[in-house]
Amino acid sequence: MIRLIVFLLLILTLANHARAQSTRISAPISDIRYEITADSAAVGRRQLGVSMSFHVGSAAPVILSLPAWSPGHYTLLWFARRVSDFSPTSNGTALAWRKLDFQTWEIQPRSAGNVRVSFQYLADAVDRAVAWTAPNFAFFNGTNLFLYPAGRGFNWPAHVSVRTEPSWKVATGMDPAAGANNFTARNYHDLTDMPFYVGRFALDSTRIADRWIRLAWYPAASLTPARRDRTFGWLRKFIPSDVAVFGEAPFRNYTLFQRSDTVVNGGGLEHQASQVDEVLTSQLDADYLAGLYSHEFFHAWNVKRLRPADLVPYRYDDAQPTTWLWVSEGVTDYYGALATVRGGLNDSTRFFDFIAGEIASVAGSPPTAVSDASLNSWINPTDGSSGLYYPKGGLIGFLLDVIIRDATDNRTSLDHVMRRLYVSTYKQHGRGFTGSEWWNEVSRAANGKSFADFARRYVDGREPLPVDSVLQLAGLRFHGDTIREPRLGISTSTDSTGLRITQLGSTGAAAAAGARAGDQIVSIGDVTITNDDSFDAFRSHYAGTRLTTLPLVVRRGTETLTLQLPIRLSTRVNATVEPVPNASAKAVAIRHGLLIGSPQVMAPLP
Ligand SMILES: [Zn+2]
């Protein structure tokens, strides 16, 4: 996942849940079928109709659960909280039921036979892991809707059919079955990892890396011919670079689902054969999107297939912490940037800027072990280390890449670590990698060099990363200026009427001035605010200022108000990474090797 807007999840208050989960095991059930109703009547109520049918061989209780989270989105969302009108029947007769915990229902069949369980699902959440509807559209993820029999494992096939308007489309990565809008999945993991778009949306496809790559975009008008061509152009450049690292494209086809709106939970969520992105309408032409897509695409290997053993198999009933998210997310961030350079989409300067940005992010965070930051993703810590496993994990990936190349005269790299782990754990055994397997492969790639000290100090410890000395090995150097600049503590969105506050941090300067969500910002001091770029002008204009307040002019309804904004300066590191002139031939070769990758020297897949 990558999150671009900090969202205040009220849901987190629920994370303090009592450990009262049921450990009861369901009677075995078979012939499992789901029917989802997403027609105009249902989405008009912002509801999805869900029905599950199955066969049960006795009158023993059937115990069904909904997931508490969605893989990739490492926070507890409790999808069951959106369920209403829960109703189990057999041959049209209502069956007795009760709740066993937050997400689990016990149903009492009267005899062996067929059972049907139906409910309504509230689909109004702006979150790329949760169902959402519009008058002509529905998005859902299987974790939201598909009940599973408790304690019976996840290796059972299922059939899904979607009931919708005849003229509406359905897009999913799931295998099609006989009949219109019917699909199958081999097991529950696949079933819940294939998001759906239903309704009126744009769909287009092209061949890249010998696979069908599709764009499914809502609203339909957001996929203009220019954006379609540009997006396919980006994908055509970076997908082959990812394939070169791992030696294969492991999906039959791949779908880039994208929804744009004036209010989004911006960012992306990865799946095994798709990604779901949410983008502000005002940013549909922003060039950061190439990096977002690239990050999510690399996840098709790293985390959806090559995954820490702690996350294999996924459990759905509770948090599943791991100290290795820095590999799953941080190293993905690193390769997301590398792939855009290796594919020729961005130049080397952009990659060096990316590394500089990771250095600045780490420098601006409290000293935190990246393994602890990984573990803490589930509680979204408030000490400033939230999400640190992205930049610090990315930076550690870069450092390891350079150290490995230095140890072998640029003959091996982090690419070898990624490919060998992918083959030896996921491909050959369908399992996750352990910590010792990770470090063994890093050491093997680096000609047997020990990384025990590196792991102790920089991954499991809180020592400052050896950035300067490792940059030198790649003929690079870092320069950082510390800047004190004003911050407002708000999230905003821009539309045709101007720029509005969407959220306020309760302790931020804008909140102290009396600004409210929904206010349109007109100006701050001497700076006129028209879009997000205006804030860069505001910050640089007032960097280091000795003023204590500034006039903040906002439009609220029909009124124009001038508020007094207290100036709150915070520290930012303005960082650059650049090539060193006259670096050694070895260092130049390493720098060049990073930018082109290592596929030419890697063995083919066994
Ligand atoms: Zn990610």
Coordinates of C-alpha atoms and ligand atoms in Angstrom, one line a residue:
M1 CA 0.0 0.0 0.0
I2 CA 1.0 3.6 -0.2
R3 CA -0.9 6.3 1.6
L4 CA -0.6 9.8 0.3
I5 CA -3.0 11.7 2.6
V6 CA -2.9 11.2 6.3
F7 CA -6.4 10.2 7.2
L8 CA -7.7 10.3 10.8
L9 CA -9.3 6.8 11.1
L10 CA -11.9 6.9 13.8
I11 CA -11.9 3.2 13.4
L12 CA -8.7 3.1 15.4
T13 CA -10.5 3.6 18.6
L14 CA -12.0 0.2 18.0
A15 CA -8.5 -1.4 17.8
N16 CA -8.6 -1.6 21.6
H17 CA -10.9 -4.5 21.3
A18 CA -11.2 -7.2 23.9
R19 CA -9.7 -10.5 22.8
A20 CA -13.1 -12.1 22.8
Q21 CA -12.9 -13.8 19.5
S22 CA -14.6 -17.1 19.0
T23 CA -12.4 -20.1 18.7
R24 CA -15.4 -22.3 17.7
I25 CA -15.1 -24.4 14.5
S26 CA -17.9 -24.4 12.0
A27 CA -19.6 -27.5 10.7
P28 CA -18.1 -28.3 7.3
I29 CA -19.9 -26.7 4.4
S30 CA -19.6 -27.2 0.6
D31 CA -20.7 -25.8 -2.8
I32 CA -20.1 -22.3 -1.6
R33 CA -21.7 -19.6 -3.8
Y34 CA -22.0 -15.8 -3.4
E35 CA -24.4 -13.5 -5.1
I36 CA -23.8 -9.8 -5.0
T37 CA -26.6 -7.4 -6.1
A38 CA -25.2 -4.1 -7.3
D39 CA -28.1 -2.7 -9.5
S40 CA -29.3 0.9 -9.6
A41 CA -31.8 0.3 -6.8
A42 CA -29.1 -1.1 -4.4
V43 CA -26.4 1.5 -5.1
G44 CA -29.1 4.2 -4.9
R45 CA -29.4 3.2 -1.2
R46 CA -25.6 3.0 -1.0
Q47 CA -26.1 -0.7 -0.2
L48 CA -24.9 -3.9 -1.8
G49 CA -27.1 -7.0 -1.5
V50 CA -25.0 -10.0 -0.4
S51 CA -26.2 -13.6 -0.4
M52 CA -24.1 -16.7 0.4
S53 CA -25.5 -20.2 -0.2
F54 CA -23.9 -23.6 0.7
H55 CA -24.6 -27.2 1.6
V56 CA -24.3 -28.4 5.1
G57 CA -24.2 -32.2 5.9
S58 CA -25.7 -32.2 9.4
A59 CA -27.6 -30.0 11.9
A60 CA -24.4 -29.0 13.6
P61 CA -23.9 -25.2 13.9
V62 CA -22.4 -23.3 11.0
I63 CA -20.1 -20.5 12.1
L64 CA -19.4 -17.8 9.6
S65 CA -16.9 -14.8 9.9
L66 CA -16.1 -11.7 7.9
P67 CA -12.5 -10.4 7.8
A68 CA -11.4 -7.7 10.2
W69 CA -8.9 -6.3 7.7
S70 CA -7.7 -6.4 4.1
P71 CA -4.2 -7.6 3.3
G72 CA -2.0 -4.7 2.3
H73 CA -4.0 -2.3 4.5
Y74 CA -2.4 -3.1 7.9
T75 CA -5.1 -1.7 10.1
L76 CA -8.2 -3.2 11.7
L77 CA -11.4 -2.1 9.8
W78 CA -14.0 -4.6 11.0
F79 CA -15.9 -5.0 7.8
A80 CA -18.8 -6.6 9.8
R81 CA -19.7 -3.2 11.2
R82 CA -21.3 -2.4 7.8
V83 CA -23.7 -5.4 7.8
S84 CA -27.4 -5.1 8.3
D85 CA -30.5 -7.3 7.9
F86 CA -28.5 -10.5 8.5
S87 CA -30.9 -13.4 7.6
P88 CA -30.1 -17.1 7.3
T89 CA -32.8 -19.4 5.8
S90 CA -33.2 -23.0 4.7
N91 CA -35.9 -23.8 2.1
G92 CA -37.4 -20.4 2.8
T93 CA -37.6 -20.9 6.6
A94 CA -35.7 -18.6 8.9
L95 CA -32.9 -20.2 10.9
A96 CA -31.9 -19.3 14.5
W97 CA -28.6 -17.3 14.8
R98 CA -26.5 -15.3 17.2
K99 CA -23.3 -13.2 17.1
L100 CA -20.3 -14.9 18.7
D101 CA -17.9 -11.9 18.4
F102 CA -17.5 -8.7 16.3
Q103 CA -17.3 -10.5 13.0
T104 CA -18.7 -14.0 13.6
W105 CA -22.2 -15.4 13.4
E106 CA -23.4 -18.8 14.6
I107 CA -26.3 -20.3 12.5
Q108 CA -28.3 -23.3 13.7
P109 CA -29.5 -25.4 10.7
R110 CA -32.5 -27.7 11.3
S111 CA -31.1 -30.5 9.3
A112 CA -28.6 -31.4 6.6
G113 CA -29.4 -29.4 3.4
N114 CA -28.9 -26.1 1.7
V115 CA -28.6 -22.8 3.6
R116 CA -28.8 -19.3 2.3
V117 CA -27.5 -16.3 4.3
S118 CA -28.3 -12.8 3.1
F119 CA -27.5 -9.3 4.4
Q120 CA -27.2 -5.7 3.2
Y121 CA -23.8 -4.1 3.2
L122 CA -23.4 -0.3 3.6
A123 CA -21.1 0.8 0.8
D124 CA -20.3 4.5 1.5
A125 CA -16.7 4.4 2.9
V126 CA -14.0 6.5 1.1
D127 CA -11.2 4.0 1.6
R128 CA -9.7 1.8 -1.1
A129 CA -10.1 -1.3 1.0
V130 CA -13.8 -0.8 1.6
A131 CA -16.9 -0.9 -0.6
W132 CA -18.1 2.3 -2.1
T133 CA -21.1 3.2 -4.4
A134 CA -22.3 6.0 -6.6
P135 CA -25.7 6.1 -8.5
N136 CA -24.1 4.3 -11.5
F137 CA -21.3 2.4 -9.8
A138 CA -20.1 0.0 -7.1
F139 CA -16.6 -0.9 -5.9
F140 CA -16.1 -3.8 -3.5
N141 CA -13.3 -6.0 -2.2
G142 CA -14.0 -9.6 -1.3
T143 CA -12.8 -9.1 2.3
N144 CA -15.8 -6.8 2.8
L145 CA -18.5 -9.2 1.7
F146 CA -17.5 -12.8 1.6
L147 CA -18.2 -14.8 4.8
Y148 CA -16.0 -17.8 5.5
P149 CA -16.6 -20.9 7.7
A150 CA -14.6 -20.4 10.9
G151 CA -11.7 -22.9 11.6
R152 CA -12.1 -24.7 8.3
G153 CA -9.0 -23.2 6.5
F154 CA -9.2 -21.3 3.3
N155 CA -8.5 -23.9 0.6
W156 CA -12.0 -24.3 -0.8
P157 CA -13.3 -23.1 -4.2
A158 CA -16.2 -20.6 -4.5
H159 CA -18.5 -19.2 -7.2
V160 CA -19.5 -15.6 -7.4
S161 CA -22.3 -14.1 -9.5
V162 CA -23.0 -10.3 -9.8
R163 CA -26.6 -9.1 -10.4
T164 CA -26.6 -5.7 -12.0
E165 CA -28.2 -3.6 -14.8
P166 CA -28.0 -5.2 -18.2
S167 CA -26.0 -2.2 -19.6
W168 CA -23.5 -2.1 -16.7
K169 CA -20.1 -3.6 -16.9
V170 CA -18.3 -5.8 -14.4
A171 CA -14.5 -5.9 -14.0
T172 CA -12.5 -8.3 -11.7
G173 CA -9.4 -10.3 -11.9
M174 CA -11.4 -13.4 -10.9
D175 CA -11.7 -16.3 -13.4
P176 CA -14.8 -16.1 -15.5
A177 CA -17.3 -18.9 -15.3
A178 CA -20.2 -20.0 -17.6
G179 CA -22.9 -17.3 -17.9
A180 CA -22.9 -13.6 -17.7
N181 CA -21.1 -12.0 -14.7
N182 CA -20.3 -15.3 -13.1
F183 CA -16.8 -16.0 -11.7
T184 CA -14.9 -18.6 -9.8
A185 CA -11.9 -18.6 -7.3
R186 CA -9.8 -21.6 -6.3
N187 CA -9.6 -20.6 -2.7
Y188 CA -10.6 -17.9 -0.2
H189 CA -7.3 -16.0 -0.5
D190 CA -7.9 -15.5 -4.2
L191 CA -11.5 -14.8 -3.7
T192 CA -10.8 -11.9 -1.4
D193 CA -7.9 -10.5 -3.4
M194 CA -9.8 -9.8 -6.6
P195 CA -11.6 -6.4 -6.3
F196 CA -14.7 -5.6 -8.4
Y197 CA -15.9 -2.6 -10.3
V198 CA -19.5 -2.8 -11.4
G199 CA -21.4 -0.1 -13.3
R200 CA -20.5 2.6 -15.8
F201 CA -16.8 3.0 -15.9
A202 CA -14.1 3.2 -18.6
L203 CA -12.3 0.0 -19.5
D204 CA -9.3 -0.3 -21.9
S205 CA -6.5 -2.8 -22.4
T206 CA -3.2 -3.4 -24.1
R207 CA -0.5 -6.1 -24.2
I208 CA 2.6 -5.5 -22.1
A209 CA 5.2 -8.1 -21.2
D210 CA 3.1 -10.7 -23.0
R211 CA 0.1 -10.1 -20.7
W212 CA -3.2 -8.2 -21.0
I213 CA -2.9 -5.0 -18.9
R214 CA -6.3 -3.3 -18.3
L215 CA -7.3 0.2 -17.1
A216 CA -10.7 0.3 -15.2
W217 CA -11.3 3.9 -14.3
Y218 CA -14.3 5.6 -12.6
P219 CA -15.8 8.0 -13.5
A220 CA -15.6 6.9 -17.2
A221 CA -14.8 10.4 -18.4
S222 CA -11.6 10.4 -16.3
L223 CA -10.0 8.1 -18.8
T224 CA -9.4 10.5 -21.7
P225 CA -7.5 9.3 -24.7
A226 CA -4.5 11.4 -23.6
R227 CA -4.5 9.9 -20.1
R228 CA -5.0 6.4 -21.5
D229 CA -2.0 6.7 -23.8
R230 CA 0.2 8.3 -21.2
T231 CA -0.7 5.7 -18.6
F232 CA -0.1 2.8 -20.9
G233 CA 3.2 4.5 -21.9
W234 CA 4.3 4.6 -18.3
L235 CA 3.3 0.9 -17.7
R236 CA 5.1 -0.1 -20.9
K237 CA 8.3 1.4 -19.6
F238 CA 8.3 0.1 -16.0
I239 CA 6.6 -3.3 -16.1
P240 CA 9.4 -4.9 -18.1
S241 CA 11.9 -3.7 -15.5
D242 CA 10.0 -5.5 -12.7
V243 CA 9.7 -8.6 -14.8
A244 CA 13.5 -8.5 -15.3
V245 CA 14.1 -8.6 -11.6
F246 CA 12.0 -11.7 -11.0
G247 CA 12.3 -13.4 -14.4
E248 CA 8.5 -13.7 -15.0
A249 CA 5.2 -11.9 -14.9
P250 CA 3.3 -14.2 -12.5
F251 CA -0.3 -13.0 -13.4
R252 CA -2.4 -14.0 -16.4
N253 CA -3.7 -10.4 -16.7
Y254 CA -3.5 -7.3 -14.5
T255 CA -6.0 -4.5 -13.9
L256 CA -5.3 -0.9 -12.7
F257 CA -8.5 0.1 -11.0
Q258 CA -8.7 3.9 -10.4
R259 CA -11.3 6.1 -8.8
S260 CA -11.0 9.8 -8.8
D261 CA -13.1 12.3 -6.8
T262 CA -12.8 15.6 -4.9
V263 CA -12.6 13.6 -1.6
V264 CA -10.4 10.4 -1.6
N265 CA -8.3 8.4 0.8
G266 CA -5.4 9.1 -1.6
G267 CA -3.0 6.3 -2.6
G268 CA -3.1 2.7 -3.7
L269 CA -3.7 -0.8 -2.5
E270 CA -2.0 -3.8 -4.1
H271 CA -3.5 -7.1 -5.1
Q272 CA -2.1 -10.2 -6.8
A273 CA -3.4 -9.2 -10.2
S274 CA -4.5 -5.6 -9.7
Q275 CA -4.1 -2.4 -7.9
V276 CA -6.8 0.0 -6.6
D277 CA -5.8 3.6 -6.6
E278 CA -7.7 6.7 -5.4
V279 CA -6.7 10.0 -6.9
L280 CA -8.0 13.6 -6.4
T281 CA -9.7 14.8 -9.6
S282 CA -7.3 17.8 -9.5
Q283 CA -4.3 15.4 -9.6
L284 CA -5.3 13.2 -12.5
D285 CA -2.5 14.7 -14.6
A286 CA 0.1 14.8 -11.8
D287 CA 3.3 13.0 -12.7
Y288 CA 3.6 11.4 -9.2
L289 CA 1.0 8.9 -10.5
A290 CA 3.7 7.0 -12.4
G291 CA 5.5 6.4 -9.2
L292 CA 2.3 5.3 -7.4
Y293 CA 1.5 2.8 -10.1
S294 CA 5.0 1.6 -10.2
H295 CA 5.1 1.0 -6.4
E296 CA 1.8 -0.9 -6.5
F297 CA 2.9 -2.9 -9.5
F298 CA 6.1 -4.1 -7.8
H299 CA 3.9 -5.5 -5.0
A300 CA 2.5 -8.1 -7.5
W301 CA 5.8 -9.9 -6.7
N302 CA 7.0 -8.3 -3.4
V303 CA 4.3 -9.0 -0.7
K304 CA 1.6 -10.6 -2.9
R305 CA 3.9 -13.5 -3.7
L306 CA 7.3 -13.0 -2.0
R307 CA 6.2 -12.4 1.5
P308 CA 7.5 -12.6 5.1
A309 CA 6.6 -15.9 6.7
D310 CA 4.6 -14.0 9.4
L311 CA 2.1 -13.1 6.7
V312 CA 1.7 -16.7 5.2
P313 CA -1.0 -17.7 5.2
Y314 CA -3.0 -14.6 5.7
R315 CA -5.4 -14.7 8.7
Y316 CA -8.4 -12.5 8.4
D317 CA -9.9 -12.4 11.9
D318 CA -7.3 -10.2 13.6
A319 CA -4.1 -8.2 13.2
Q320 CA -1.2 -10.1 11.7
P321 CA 2.0 -8.1 12.7
T322 CA 5.4 -8.6 11.2
T323 CA 8.8 -6.9 11.8
W324 CA 9.4 -7.2 8.0
L325 CA 7.1 -4.7 6.5
W326 CA 10.2 -2.6 5.7
V327 CA 11.1 -5.2 3.1
S328 CA 7.5 -5.5 1.8
E329 CA 6.8 -1.7 1.7
G330 CA 10.2 0.0 1.9
V331 CA 12.0 -2.1 -0.6
T332 CA 8.9 -1.9 -2.8
D333 CA 9.2 1.9 -2.6
Y334 CA 12.9 1.6 -3.6
Y335 CA 12.1 -0.6 -6.6
G336 CA 9.1 1.5 -7.5
A337 CA 11.5 4.4 -8.1
L338 CA 14.2 2.3 -9.7
A339 CA 11.8 0.8 -12.2
T340 CA 10.8 4.2 -13.5
V341 CA 14.5 5.0 -14.1
R342 CA 15.5 1.6 -15.5
G343 CA 12.5 1.8 -17.9
G344 CA 13.6 5.2 -19.1
L345 CA 10.6 7.0 -17.7
N346 CA 12.6 9.2 -15.3
D347 CA 16.2 10.3 -15.5
S348 CA 18.9 9.5 -12.9
T349 CA 18.3 12.9 -11.2
R350 CA 14.8 11.9 -10.3
F351 CA 16.2 8.7 -8.7
F352 CA 18.8 10.6 -6.7
D353 CA 16.1 13.0 -5.6
F354 CA 14.1 10.0 -4.4
I355 CA 17.0 8.8 -2.3
A356 CA 17.5 12.3 -1.0
G357 CA 13.8 12.4 0.0
E358 CA 14.1 9.1 1.8
I359 CA 17.1 10.4 3.7
A360 CA 15.2 13.6 4.6
S361 CA 12.1 11.6 5.8
V362 CA 14.3 9.4 8.0
A363 CA 16.2 12.5 9.4
G364 CA 12.8 14.1 10.2
S365 CA 11.5 11.2 12.2
P366 CA 12.4 10.1 15.8
P367 CA 15.2 7.4 16.0
T368 CA 13.1 4.2 15.5
A369 CA 14.2 0.7 14.6
V370 CA 12.7 -0.1 11.2
S371 CA 11.6 -3.5 12.5
D372 CA 9.7 -1.8 15.3
A373 CA 8.2 0.7 12.8
S374 CA 7.0 -2.4 10.8
L375 CA 5.4 -4.0 13.8
N376 CA 3.7 -0.8 14.8
S377 CA 1.8 -0.3 11.6
W378 CA -1.3 -1.7 13.2
I379 CA -1.5 0.9 15.9
N380 CA -0.5 4.0 13.7
P381 CA 1.8 5.5 16.4
T382 CA 1.6 9.2 17.2
D383 CA 5.3 9.8 18.0
G384 CA 6.2 10.7 14.4
S385 CA 7.3 7.2 13.4
S386 CA 4.1 6.2 11.7
G387 CA 4.8 4.7 8.3
L388 CA 8.6 5.0 8.8
Y389 CA 9.1 1.6 7.3
Y390 CA 8.5 3.1 3.9
P391 CA 11.3 5.7 3.7
K392 CA 13.7 3.9 6.1
G393 CA 13.0 0.5 4.5
G394 CA 13.6 2.0 1.0
L395 CA 16.8 3.6 2.2
I396 CA 18.0 0.4 3.7
G397 CA 17.2 -1.4 0.5
F398 CA 19.4 1.1 -1.4
L399 CA 22.2 0.8 1.1
L400 CA 22.1 -3.0 0.9
D401 CA 22.1 -2.8 -2.9
V402 CA 25.2 -0.6 -2.9
I403 CA 27.0 -2.7 -0.3
I404 CA 26.3 -5.9 -2.2
R405 CA 27.6 -4.4 -5.5
D406 CA 30.7 -3.1 -3.7
A407 CA 31.4 -6.5 -2.3
T408 CA 31.3 -8.2 -5.7
D409 CA 32.6 -5.5 -8.1
N410 CA 29.0 -4.9 -9.3
R411 CA 28.5 -8.5 -10.4
T412 CA 25.6 -9.1 -8.0
S413 CA 23.0 -6.8 -6.4
L414 CA 19.7 -6.6 -4.4
D415 CA 18.0 -7.9 -7.6
H416 CA 19.7 -11.3 -7.0
V417 CA 18.4 -11.3 -3.4
M418 CA 14.9 -10.6 -4.5
R419 CA 14.9 -13.2 -7.3
R420 CA 16.5 -15.9 -5.3
L421 CA 14.2 -15.5 -2.3
Y422 CA 11.2 -15.4 -4.7
V423 CA 12.2 -18.7 -6.3
S424 CA 13.4 -20.5 -3.1
T425 CA 10.4 -19.6 -1.0
Y426 CA 7.3 -18.7 -3.0
K427 CA 8.0 -20.5 -6.3
Q428 CA 9.4 -23.7 -5.1
H429 CA 7.5 -24.1 -1.8
G430 CA 4.6 -21.6 -1.7
R431 CA 5.7 -20.3 1.6
G432 CA 7.0 -17.1 3.2
F433 CA 10.6 -16.1 3.9
T434 CA 12.1 -16.0 7.4
G435 CA 14.5 -13.4 8.7
S436 CA 17.5 -15.7 8.5
E437 CA 16.6 -16.6 4.9
W438 CA 16.5 -12.9 4.0
W439 CA 19.9 -12.2 5.6
N440 CA 21.4 -15.4 4.2
E441 CA 20.5 -14.3 0.7
V442 CA 21.8 -10.8 1.3
S443 CA 25.1 -12.3 2.5
R444 CA 25.3 -14.8 -0.3
A445 CA 24.8 -12.1 -2.9
A446 CA 27.6 -10.1 -1.2
N447 CA 30.1 -12.9 -1.6
G448 CA 29.6 -14.2 2.0
K449 CA 30.0 -10.9 3.7
S450 CA 28.3 -10.9 7.2
F451 CA 25.4 -8.5 7.7
A452 CA 24.9 -9.5 11.4
D453 CA 26.3 -6.2 12.5
F454 CA 24.3 -4.2 9.9
A455 CA 21.0 -5.9 11.0
R456 CA 21.8 -5.3 14.7
R457 CA 22.6 -1.7 14.4
Y458 CA 20.4 -0.4 11.5
V459 CA 17.4 -2.7 11.2
D460 CA 16.7 -3.9 14.7
G461 CA 18.6 -1.0 16.3
R462 CA 18.2 2.8 16.2
E463 CA 21.7 3.9 15.1
P464 CA 21.8 6.5 12.3
L465 CA 22.2 4.8 9.0
P466 CA 25.7 4.9 7.4
V467 CA 24.4 7.0 4.5
D468 CA 27.5 9.1 3.7
S469 CA 29.9 6.2 3.6
V470 CA 27.7 4.0 1.5
L471 CA 26.8 6.8 -0.9
Q472 CA 30.5 7.2 -1.5
L473 CA 30.8 3.6 -2.6
A474 CA 28.4 4.5 -5.5
G475 CA 30.1 7.8 -6.3
L476 CA 27.3 9.8 -4.7
R477 CA 27.2 12.4 -2.0
F478 CA 24.5 14.0 0.2
H479 CA 23.9 17.6 1.1
G480 CA 21.2 18.8 3.5
D481 CA 20.0 22.2 4.6
T482 CA 17.8 22.5 7.6
I483 CA 14.9 24.9 7.0
R484 CA 12.3 26.2 9.5
E485 CA 9.0 26.8 7.7
P486 CA 5.4 27.5 8.7
R487 CA 2.9 24.6 8.7
L488 CA -0.9 24.8 8.7
G489 CA -1.9 21.3 9.8
I490 CA -4.6 20.7 7.2
S491 CA -5.5 18.4 4.2
T492 CA -7.0 20.1 1.2
S493 CA -8.6 19.4 -2.1
T494 CA -9.0 21.5 -5.2
D495 CA -11.9 21.8 -7.6
S496 CA -13.3 24.3 -10.0
T497 CA -14.4 26.6 -7.1
G498 CA -11.0 26.7 -5.5
L499 CA -9.0 25.0 -2.8
R500 CA -10.9 23.8 0.3
I501 CA -9.9 22.4 3.7
T502 CA -10.9 18.8 3.9
Q503 CA -9.5 18.0 7.3
L504 CA -7.8 19.9 10.2
G505 CA -5.3 18.5 12.6
S506 CA -6.8 19.5 16.1
T507 CA -3.5 20.9 17.2
G508 CA -2.5 22.6 14.0
A509 CA -2.1 26.3 13.3
A510 CA -5.2 26.5 11.0
A511 CA -7.4 24.9 13.8
A512 CA -6.0 27.4 16.3
A513 CA -7.0 30.3 13.9
G514 CA -10.6 29.0 13.9
A515 CA -10.6 27.6 10.3
R516 CA -13.1 24.8 9.6
A517 CA -13.3 21.9 7.2
G518 CA -15.1 23.1 4.1
D519 CA -13.5 26.6 4.2
Q520 CA -12.1 27.8 0.9
I521 CA -8.6 29.4 1.4
V522 CA -8.2 32.7 -0.4
S523 CA -4.9 33.9 0.9
I524 CA -2.3 33.6 3.7
G525 CA -0.4 36.8 4.4
D526 CA 1.0 38.0 1.0
V527 CA 0.4 34.7 -0.8
T528 CA -2.7 34.0 -2.8
I529 CA -3.8 30.4 -2.6
T530 CA -5.2 28.8 -5.8
N531 CA -3.9 25.2 -5.7
D532 CA -1.6 22.9 -3.8
D533 CA 1.5 24.5 -5.3
S534 CA 0.5 27.8 -3.6
F535 CA 1.5 26.2 -0.3
D536 CA 5.1 25.8 -1.5
A537 CA 5.2 29.5 -2.3
F538 CA 3.7 30.2 1.2
R539 CA 6.2 28.0 3.0
S540 CA 9.3 29.4 1.2
H541 CA 8.0 33.0 1.5
Y542 CA 7.7 32.8 5.2
A543 CA 10.6 30.3 5.9
G544 CA 12.4 31.4 9.1
T545 CA 10.1 34.4 9.6
R546 CA 10.0 36.2 12.9
L547 CA 6.4 37.2 12.5
T548 CA 4.0 35.6 15.1
T549 CA 0.7 35.8 13.1
L550 CA -0.5 36.2 9.6
P551 CA -4.0 37.1 8.2
L552 CA -5.7 33.9 6.8
V553 CA -8.5 34.8 4.5
V554 CA -11.2 32.2 3.9
R555 CA -14.5 32.0 2.2
R556 CA -17.2 30.2 4.3
G557 CA -20.5 29.9 2.6
T558 CA -21.3 33.5 1.4
E559 CA -19.0 35.1 3.9
T560 CA -15.3 36.1 3.5
L561 CA -13.5 36.0 6.9
T562 CA -10.1 37.2 7.9
L563 CA -8.7 34.9 10.6
Q564 CA -5.5 35.4 12.6
L565 CA -3.1 32.5 11.8
P566 CA -0.5 31.8 14.5
I567 CA 2.8 31.0 12.9
R568 CA 4.1 27.6 13.8
L569 CA 7.5 26.8 12.3
S570 CA 8.6 23.2 11.9
T571 CA 11.9 21.8 10.8
R572 CA 12.4 20.2 7.3
V573 CA 15.6 18.9 5.8
N574 CA 16.1 20.1 2.2
A575 CA 18.2 17.2 0.9
T576 CA 20.1 16.6 -2.4
V577 CA 22.0 13.6 -3.6
E578 CA 24.3 14.1 -6.5
P579 CA 27.1 12.3 -8.4
V580 CA 30.7 13.0 -7.2
P581 CA 32.9 14.3 -10.0
N582 CA 36.0 12.1 -10.5
A583 CA 34.7 9.1 -8.5
S584 CA 36.6 5.8 -8.9
A585 CA 35.8 3.6 -11.8
K586 CA 34.3 1.0 -9.5
A587 CA 32.0 3.6 -7.8
V588 CA 30.9 4.9 -11.2
A589 CA 30.1 1.3 -12.3
I590 CA 28.1 0.7 -9.2
R591 CA 26.1 4.0 -9.7
H592 CA 25.5 3.0 -13.3
G593 CA 24.6 -0.6 -12.3
L594 CA 21.9 0.7 -9.9
L595 CA 20.2 2.6 -12.7
I596 CA 20.2 -0.2 -15.3
G597 CA 19.6 -3.3 -13.1
S598 CA 21.2 -6.7 -13.2
P599 CA 19.1 -8.9 -15.4
Q600 CA 21.9 -9.5 -18.0
V601 CA 23.9 -11.3 -15.4
M602 CA 21.2 -13.2 -13.6
A603 CA 20.5 -16.9 -14.2
P604 CA 17.1 -17.8 -15.8
L605 CA 14.4 -19.2 -13.5
P606 CA 14.7 -22.9 -12.8
Ligands
ZN1 ZN 2.9 -0.5 -0.8

